[in-house]
XYZ file of C-alpha atoms in Angstrom:
590
model
C 186.616 53.865 77.678
C 183.672 53.053 75.054
C 181.025 55.716 74.853
C 178.930 54.183 71.824
C 176.391 51.346 73.091
C 177.572 47.980 72.401
C 175.713 45.755 70.362
C 173.799 42.539 71.251
C 172.918 39.443 69.119
C 171.028 40.252 66.051
C 168.993 38.668 63.032
C 168.459 39.677 59.665
C 164.857 40.766 60.707
C 163.296 37.746 58.634
C 164.319 39.383 55.192
C 164.911 36.849 52.321
C 168.450 36.178 51.468
C 169.413 38.390 48.613
C 169.481 37.332 45.192
C 173.066 38.116 44.328
C 175.777 39.191 46.405
C 178.963 40.973 44.589
C 181.930 42.845 45.661
C 182.970 45.958 43.882
C 186.533 47.444 44.281
C 186.745 51.363 44.417
C 190.045 53.047 43.740
C 190.711 56.294 44.904
C 193.453 58.912 44.512
C 193.896 62.606 45.156
C 194.959 62.810 48.783
C 198.213 63.629 50.468
C 200.312 60.855 51.830
C 201.011 61.980 55.845
C 202.601 59.967 58.797
C 202.382 60.975 62.519
C 201.833 60.111 65.996
C 198.328 58.884 66.860
C 195.948 61.276 68.778
C 194.869 60.870 72.302
C 191.391 59.919 71.148
C 192.793 57.383 68.801
C 195.283 55.711 71.445
C 192.136 55.450 73.797
C 190.010 53.685 71.420
C 192.728 51.513 69.951
C 193.343 50.414 73.508
C 189.783 49.170 73.417
C 189.987 47.841 70.055
C 192.946 45.670 71.035
C 191.425 44.656 74.308
C 187.523 44.358 73.757
C 184.917 42.215 71.796
C 184.669 43.857 68.185
C 181.176 43.853 68.508
C 181.312 46.161 71.468
C 183.721 48.346 70.085
C 183.394 48.617 66.544
C 180.552 51.171 65.429
C 178.007 51.268 62.708
C 175.380 53.540 60.853
C 172.884 53.303 58.091
C 172.594 55.752 55.228
C 169.221 55.927 52.976
C 169.514 56.433 49.506
C 167.572 58.691 47.654
C 165.092 56.737 44.892
C 166.524 57.123 41.467
C 169.942 56.988 42.511
C 172.465 54.896 40.634
C 174.951 52.451 42.309
C 177.861 54.575 40.494
C 176.415 57.583 42.266
C 176.744 55.765 45.645
C 180.299 54.708 44.795
C 181.517 58.030 43.609
C 179.958 59.505 46.826
C 182.088 56.965 48.959
C 185.148 57.812 46.829
C 184.826 61.477 47.467
C 184.570 61.239 51.177
C 187.463 59.017 51.308
C 189.707 61.439 49.479
C 188.220 64.301 51.715
C 188.734 62.975 55.151
C 192.231 61.905 55.911
C 190.859 59.649 58.686
C 189.330 57.290 56.182
C 192.673 56.589 54.482
C 194.446 56.139 57.920
C 195.912 52.932 59.147
C 198.243 52.261 62.242
C 201.369 49.999 61.487
C 202.678 48.306 64.452
C 204.729 45.187 65.313
C 202.488 42.438 66.534
C 202.069 42.268 70.519
C 202.228 45.964 70.496
C 199.978 48.979 70.256
C 200.394 51.500 67.663
C 202.176 54.992 68.143
C 201.791 56.351 64.772
C 199.142 56.718 61.913
C 199.826 56.770 58.322
C 197.671 58.542 55.888
C 197.489 56.909 52.030
C 197.275 59.238 49.074
C 195.419 56.551 47.058
C 194.317 53.293 47.535
C 191.105 50.936 47.325
C 188.261 49.853 49.212
C 185.241 47.251 48.748
C 181.697 47.693 48.755
C 179.620 44.579 48.947
C 176.165 44.584 47.029
C 173.589 42.625 48.273
C 170.494 42.782 45.736
C 166.970 41.701 46.314
C 163.892 41.259 44.522
C 162.228 43.131 47.394
C 162.792 43.897 51.072
C 159.969 42.890 53.317
C 159.129 43.764 56.651
C 160.834 46.930 57.917
C 163.809 47.748 55.200
C 165.385 50.034 57.907
C 165.566 47.369 60.401
C 167.104 44.907 57.821
C 169.912 47.505 56.748
C 170.801 48.272 60.417
C 170.903 44.398 60.937
C 173.244 44.341 58.102
C 175.241 46.923 59.612
C 175.335 45.476 63.057
C 176.458 42.099 61.713
C 179.588 43.726 60.008
C 180.690 44.845 63.500
C 181.924 41.394 64.128
C 185.620 40.795 63.575
C 188.300 43.013 64.657
C 189.839 45.642 62.439
C 193.247 44.945 61.411
C 194.544 48.204 62.283
C 197.758 48.166 60.248
C 196.297 47.217 56.893
C 192.467 47.159 56.438
C 190.509 49.955 54.995
C 188.616 51.347 58.297
C 185.061 51.059 57.067
C 183.113 47.940 55.915
C 180.495 48.994 53.457
C 177.531 46.895 52.235
C 175.008 48.441 49.354
C 171.384 46.883 49.698
C 169.746 47.228 46.272
C 166.158 46.226 45.275
C 166.379 45.114 41.340
C 169.830 46.690 41.128
C 168.372 50.259 42.613
C 170.398 51.335 45.734
C 168.193 51.721 48.809
C 170.665 51.857 51.907
C 174.238 51.678 52.568
C 174.892 49.668 55.930
C 178.620 50.692 57.172
C 180.764 49.400 59.989
C 183.588 51.572 61.003
C 186.710 51.278 63.449
C 186.298 53.143 66.115
C 190.074 54.437 65.735
C 188.962 56.489 62.930
C 185.407 57.541 63.625
C 182.969 58.294 66.300
C 179.311 58.791 66.485
C 179.681 62.627 65.702
C 182.232 61.538 62.710
C 179.611 59.241 61.508
C 177.153 61.965 61.633
C 179.206 64.142 59.639
C 179.790 61.570 57.143
C 176.080 60.824 56.743
C 175.195 64.604 56.179
C 178.004 64.897 53.591
C 177.212 61.530 51.820
C 173.541 62.886 51.467
C 174.675 66.328 50.226
C 176.960 64.732 47.680
C 174.212 62.591 45.986
C 171.905 65.837 45.963
C 174.581 67.258 43.724
C 175.688 69.918 46.264
C 179.516 71.030 46.671
C 180.922 70.302 50.274
C 182.391 73.296 51.702
C 186.074 73.521 52.668
C 187.285 71.593 55.392
C 187.156 73.648 58.958
C 188.327 71.229 61.375
C 191.818 69.555 61.889
C 192.638 66.160 60.368
C 194.089 63.581 62.901
C 197.578 64.197 62.181
C 197.456 67.903 62.533
C 195.144 67.427 65.730
C 198.157 65.245 67.353
C 200.425 67.898 66.758
C 198.425 70.340 68.879
C 198.057 67.935 71.360
C 201.621 67.291 71.600
C 202.422 70.937 71.969
C 203.407 72.503 75.238
C 199.868 74.142 75.340
C 198.274 70.559 74.815
C 200.480 68.794 77.137
C 199.745 71.007 80.123
C 196.098 70.647 79.241
C 196.492 66.698 79.349
C 198.490 67.203 82.731
C 195.471 69.254 84.146
C 192.991 66.835 83.146
C 194.749 63.996 84.662
C 194.999 66.010 88.162
C 190.929 66.583 87.782
C 190.295 62.783 87.260
C 192.631 62.011 90.011
C 190.687 64.404 92.610
C 187.624 62.867 91.715
C 188.656 59.112 91.682
C 190.339 59.800 95.426
C 187.325 61.337 96.785
C 184.116 60.486 94.802
C 181.923 57.652 95.445
C 183.459 54.494 93.449
C 179.883 53.052 92.460
C 177.054 55.007 91.875
C 174.630 52.289 92.467
C 176.270 50.476 95.624
C 173.387 48.728 96.938
C 172.726 44.833 98.013
C 171.416 43.885 94.745
C 174.162 45.640 92.639
C 176.785 44.226 90.697
C 180.131 45.588 89.680
C 180.726 47.369 86.288
C 183.428 44.672 85.832
C 180.518 42.054 85.314
C 178.596 42.912 82.149
C 174.906 42.474 82.052
C 172.119 42.155 79.106
C 170.090 45.190 79.077
C 167.241 45.883 76.827
C 166.915 49.321 75.177
C 164.346 51.539 76.347
C 163.170 54.346 74.327
C 161.460 57.477 75.470
C 159.755 59.755 73.138
C 157.795 62.765 74.573
C 156.454 65.754 73.304
C 155.490 66.504 77.102
C 159.333 66.267 77.850
C 160.256 68.567 75.003
C 157.769 71.395 76.065
C 158.935 70.979 79.552
C 162.526 70.971 78.849
C 162.086 74.242 76.685
C 160.068 75.820 79.247
C 162.316 75.070 82.388
C 165.423 76.482 80.195
C 163.193 80.139 79.650
C 162.314 79.864 83.316
C 166.028 79.497 84.625
C 167.885 81.103 81.821
C 170.121 78.580 80.974
C 170.692 76.296 77.935
C 168.571 73.249 77.534
C 171.247 71.044 77.660
C 172.303 72.352 81.168
C 169.037 72.022 82.676
C 168.639 68.302 81.157
C 171.980 67.334 82.638
C 170.919 68.984 86.037
C 167.827 66.725 85.758
C 169.685 63.665 85.072
C 172.235 63.998 87.771
C 169.446 65.089 90.388
C 167.335 61.982 89.345
C 170.497 59.558 89.227
C 172.030 60.639 92.677
C 168.558 60.573 94.273
C 167.718 57.084 93.102
C 171.334 56.143 93.997
C 170.967 57.525 97.431
C 174.233 59.592 96.764
C 175.402 63.067 97.675
C 176.835 63.418 94.244
C 176.670 62.402 90.750
C 179.494 60.959 88.827
C 178.619 60.421 85.229
C 180.689 60.177 82.083
C 179.897 62.677 79.123
C 181.545 60.771 76.086
C 180.498 63.804 73.560
C 181.728 66.682 75.420
C 184.998 66.879 73.763
C 183.857 68.648 70.181
C 183.117 72.108 71.779
C 186.036 73.363 70.506
C 186.100 74.408 66.301
C 189.328 72.858 65.644
C 187.734 69.269 66.387
C 183.856 70.195 65.917
C 183.791 68.526 62.423
C 186.771 66.373 62.421
C 186.214 63.284 60.846
C 188.357 61.017 63.440
C 187.429 59.661 67.102
C 187.414 62.087 69.805
C 186.072 59.674 72.093
C 187.200 60.261 75.508
C 185.306 60.825 78.483
C 184.517 64.033 80.077
C 183.701 63.159 83.814
C 181.282 65.283 85.648
C 181.243 65.138 89.314
C 178.174 67.105 90.582
C 177.375 67.676 94.298
C 173.558 67.808 94.564
C 173.699 68.777 98.078
C 171.605 72.019 97.382
C 167.999 73.159 98.426
C 166.490 73.582 95.137
C 166.788 72.570 91.367
C 167.359 76.040 90.278
C 170.455 75.918 92.387
C 171.756 72.873 91.203
C 171.066 74.018 87.317
C 173.369 76.959 88.426
C 176.029 74.609 89.925
C 175.752 72.263 86.964
C 176.649 74.972 84.297
C 179.983 75.432 86.104
C 180.656 71.893 86.390
C 180.092 70.649 83.067
C 182.436 73.191 81.887
C 185.137 72.128 84.214
C 184.380 68.551 83.223
C 184.641 69.628 79.476
C 187.939 71.288 80.031
C 189.540 68.009 81.415
C 188.473 65.767 78.607
C 191.846 65.610 76.752
C 194.403 63.440 78.104
C 196.716 60.741 77.341
C 194.690 57.560 78.055
C 197.509 55.143 78.912
C 198.562 57.508 81.514
C 195.339 57.902 82.630
C 194.684 54.112 83.102
C 197.817 53.787 84.762
C 196.865 56.456 87.370
C 193.409 54.906 87.666
C 195.213 51.396 88.509
C 197.210 53.192 90.964
C 194.830 55.271 92.627
C 192.121 52.581 92.644
C 194.870 50.268 94.394
C 195.901 52.836 97.149
C 192.573 53.679 97.922
C 191.351 50.007 98.073
C 188.425 50.608 95.748
C 187.293 49.878 92.140
C 186.372 53.103 90.130
C 182.759 52.016 88.412
C 181.947 53.926 84.952
C 178.488 53.290 86.436
C 176.566 55.995 84.704
C 177.030 57.335 81.024
C 175.163 60.191 79.532
C 175.598 60.928 75.850
C 173.494 63.834 74.309
C 173.971 63.778 70.665
C 171.026 65.944 69.835
C 173.150 68.682 68.694
C 175.029 66.868 66.200
C 174.644 67.817 62.374
C 172.674 65.070 61.424
C 170.820 62.199 63.376
C 172.623 59.192 64.491
C 171.573 55.669 63.157
C 168.079 55.034 62.662
C 166.574 57.891 64.597
C 164.846 59.607 61.920
C 163.199 56.588 60.330
C 162.389 55.635 64.073
C 160.883 59.262 65.240
C 157.175 59.458 65.727
C 156.801 63.519 66.257
C 153.488 62.883 67.257
C 154.064 60.957 70.327
C 152.719 62.921 73.241
C 154.713 60.308 75.357
C 155.351 56.883 74.958
C 158.019 54.097 76.075
C 158.952 51.169 73.673
C 161.343 48.458 74.588
C 163.889 47.473 71.966
C 166.798 44.558 71.766
C 169.230 43.458 74.637
C 172.894 44.251 74.273
C 176.011 43.546 76.590
C 176.370 46.531 79.054
C 179.726 47.147 80.341
C 177.890 49.900 82.704
C 174.956 50.232 84.848
C 173.085 53.157 83.339
C 173.653 54.276 80.006
C 171.741 56.848 78.001
C 171.838 58.563 74.522
C 169.701 61.882 73.820
C 168.904 61.451 70.343
C 166.542 64.821 70.246
C 165.081 67.483 72.530
C 162.705 69.090 70.205
C 159.713 68.905 69.024
C 160.031 65.826 71.308
C 162.429 64.467 73.897
C 163.916 61.584 72.571
C 166.170 59.297 74.973
C 167.264 55.835 74.791
C 168.180 54.135 77.961
C 169.961 50.922 78.742
C 169.717 50.413 82.792
C 171.068 47.009 84.257
C 168.610 44.668 85.501
C 170.434 43.942 88.520
C 169.653 47.549 89.915
C 166.629 48.420 87.954
C 163.656 46.304 87.171
C 161.849 46.856 84.228
C 159.139 48.915 85.835
C 161.832 50.952 87.616
C 163.581 51.693 84.387
C 160.360 53.079 82.682
C 159.642 55.077 86.075
C 163.017 56.636 85.701
C 162.558 58.136 82.386
C 158.868 59.020 83.196
C 160.200 60.646 86.415
C 162.558 62.680 84.420
C 159.756 64.240 82.338
C 157.851 65.054 85.625
C 160.927 66.728 87.116
C 161.176 68.857 83.789
C 157.392 69.524 84.074
C 157.898 70.914 87.646
C 160.983 72.540 86.772
C 159.343 74.400 83.938
C 156.503 75.555 86.183
C 158.650 76.720 88.946
C 161.504 75.926 91.267
C 161.643 72.533 92.974
C 162.674 71.765 96.306
C 165.435 68.906 96.075
C 163.769 67.042 99.211
C 160.766 66.748 97.089
C 162.061 64.418 94.320
C 160.643 61.434 95.303
C 157.147 63.292 95.593
C 157.578 64.948 92.181
C 159.187 62.056 90.101
C 157.760 58.891 91.907
C 161.217 57.396 91.734
C 162.094 55.638 95.382
C 166.012 55.958 96.489
C 167.862 52.438 96.562
C 166.994 50.374 99.686
C 169.991 49.443 101.844
C 170.089 47.339 105.120
C 171.201 49.052 108.351
C 174.630 47.604 108.387
C 175.554 49.895 105.151
C 177.492 53.021 106.026
C 179.286 55.584 104.165
C 182.847 55.606 104.494
C 185.306 57.827 102.316
C 182.330 59.148 100.470
C 181.146 55.576 99.274
C 178.278 53.237 100.406
C 180.041 50.131 102.002
C 178.733 46.897 103.496
C 181.098 45.835 106.166
C 179.540 42.525 105.731
C 180.508 42.103 102.143
C 184.213 43.488 102.965
C 184.389 40.797 105.509
C 183.336 37.993 103.063
C 185.427 39.299 100.154
C 188.635 39.713 102.524
C 188.067 36.280 103.910
C 188.250 34.884 100.104
C 191.210 37.114 99.314
C 193.141 35.567 102.260
C 192.305 32.118 101.283
C 189.718 31.681 103.673
C 191.332 32.674 107.205
C 189.072 33.846 109.658
C 188.296 37.882 109.337
C 186.628 40.393 111.564
C 185.716 44.053 110.107
C 185.123 46.649 112.920
C 183.583 49.865 112.242
C 184.583 52.450 114.273
C 182.557 56.090 114.477
C 184.160 58.714 115.900
C 182.195 61.717 116.984
C 182.488 64.396 113.854
C 184.277 62.223 111.680
C 183.698 59.771 109.081
C 183.583 56.084 110.086
C 186.447 53.934 109.365
C 187.030 50.291 109.139
C 189.660 47.828 110.735
C 190.211 44.233 109.310
C 191.393 41.730 112.165
C 192.913 38.806 110.207
C 193.778 35.517 112.114
C 196.868 34.049 110.194
C 197.956 31.414 111.997
C 200.908 29.886 110.512
C 200.274 31.574 107.084
C 203.287 34.162 106.353
C 200.688 37.043 105.686
C 201.391 40.660 105.753
C 199.077 43.583 105.725
C 200.314 44.444 102.315
C 199.707 41.215 100.905
C 196.289 41.250 102.391
C 195.618 44.664 100.976
C 196.942 43.536 97.549
C 194.985 40.457 97.556
C 191.796 42.151 98.144
C 192.198 44.874 95.510
C 192.548 42.484 93.194
C 189.042 40.946 94.248
C 187.342 44.005 94.207
C 186.410 44.318 90.553
C 184.443 41.401 90.321
C 183.367 41.384 94.106
C 179.533 42.244 94.962
C 178.561 45.837 95.487
C 179.893 47.922 98.735
C 183.290 46.496 98.761
C 186.156 48.980 99.952
C 189.435 48.352 101.373
C 189.879 48.764 105.343
C 191.951 51.461 106.586
C 193.793 49.181 108.872
C 194.827 45.648 108.811
C 195.731 44.068 112.066
C 197.014 40.375 112.120
C 196.658 38.095 115.103
C 197.589 34.627 115.330
C 194.438 32.782 116.376
C 190.541 33.894 116.458
C 189.004 34.420 119.748
C 186.886 32.252 121.587
C 183.943 34.570 120.592
C 184.743 35.500 117.208
C 181.436 37.765 116.662
C 182.771 40.316 119.099
C 185.054 43.110 118.072
C 186.387 43.702 121.671
C 187.445 39.938 121.795
C 189.700 40.487 118.405
C 190.879 43.672 120.000
C 192.187 41.962 123.195
C 194.494 39.722 121.282
C 198.074 40.186 120.873
C 198.923 41.809 117.661
C 201.474 40.243 115.303
C 201.676 42.778 112.709
C 199.442 45.903 111.229
C 199.425 48.089 108.475
C 197.482 50.721 106.672
C 194.976 49.893 104.025
C 193.608 52.749 101.581
C 195.457 55.752 101.037
C 193.837 58.869 100.327
C 196.898 60.868 99.553
C 196.351 63.550 96.518
């Protein structure tokens, strides 16, 4: 699971090429040599690094350099950070074709700084620096030997202006980059850095491997399994939707709103809950309302730094907290109260063995005949000790409310939000999949979020009034869509996908709606001379579901007959046929 936004194609923003390009080798020494198992967060990100496009998984930042700073001062500060933080001196040795299980911390070594010297920086220098950092994300880091940071120093007539960096996600996440950025600025200002208060990765791994740490991981896996077995498998299940397995390009939409900042503060004061809880409740309420769901399932990637032992650790703690919030309450205030407990529960269960988690996800979704979609991601980084990439330069604090569109990027989810600031303005960037959000709908969603906060600041808001208050309309589904096992399902989509899975054999999907019980699906398959079994049909269907259209879940029963009836569009005609074989589809065992 990759919490940071992926990056789309980029240019150098029309800046003239550098006059000279030189490479400086910087030696460091003074640390301790150590070795130990990888942390759970490292294992999670290494899994992605070995599998995903490097431009999607590597991360980047830009550090402005104060005027008058020398190049030597910049390299000295970078050297000091490498010595200070074991994560920056870490490699992950492993045989080819395997995933690393250990990390090695070097006591000494070298790294390189590429210096691009310019006569001048035209256009927007900060955007140019960011483009350089983004370009450095291309190319997979050699985990077993490469220094985990690619560093470019941008200078003008020899004077440093920006440091553009690309990080391996195995050693840093957004919080770690913010900590390093802050410390880099303090070093250049001549300040002495305080002692480290959070654990380095090797020590963190030891805590995770302790009996208490293992119990915590087991509890997290049980928590996730309950949600995967009972929650909606895709938040945006609707006719125009697409599965998260099929990436789309989505443009960045950024909201800057003093109105939103005032409203959030006012709603927090009125309800007596922290701003972060109120904002999460508003997000979940609007997502569930827009999706037409009874609950909101959203990943919260930055949730696992709430403990002091990892709060300022320069490593990757990138593991999702998975929030499952039932929104079936009468008022927004009641939802805020419910959100507080649900968020804490999600945070408590955000440390787990990622390999076992993905094994469990594969097993559970195969049994349920579904595909869990990481449809919604909400990453609130407003409490980090330093702003993330570029937000300080981009902020315009006088914006009463504005929406601006940015560049596109590949989106492995349906709705991704980063909250950079909540005061004095609410600053959120949103990436919404165009298959389920038109540009107007994406803008309406962020505007509606501000409207909801303003209404909540003035008084309690009935949940049934969300459309009226926010202007956001729920998803439209045809009359054939129905809720099965907590998920929105299209029987026609199930029939079409199952037909493809069994090689074009005739298929009929029957919906049975018993009084007082949820509907269930029965699939009839005319197998002819094909040696097909219910188990094989189920396995073939679940293999197609990740890339299928929206609204596909496996039937509860498969009934195999020899030939289709004369009237194949009538379920009663299929029921009268002789059954060759039948078996269970989805399993809901917990």
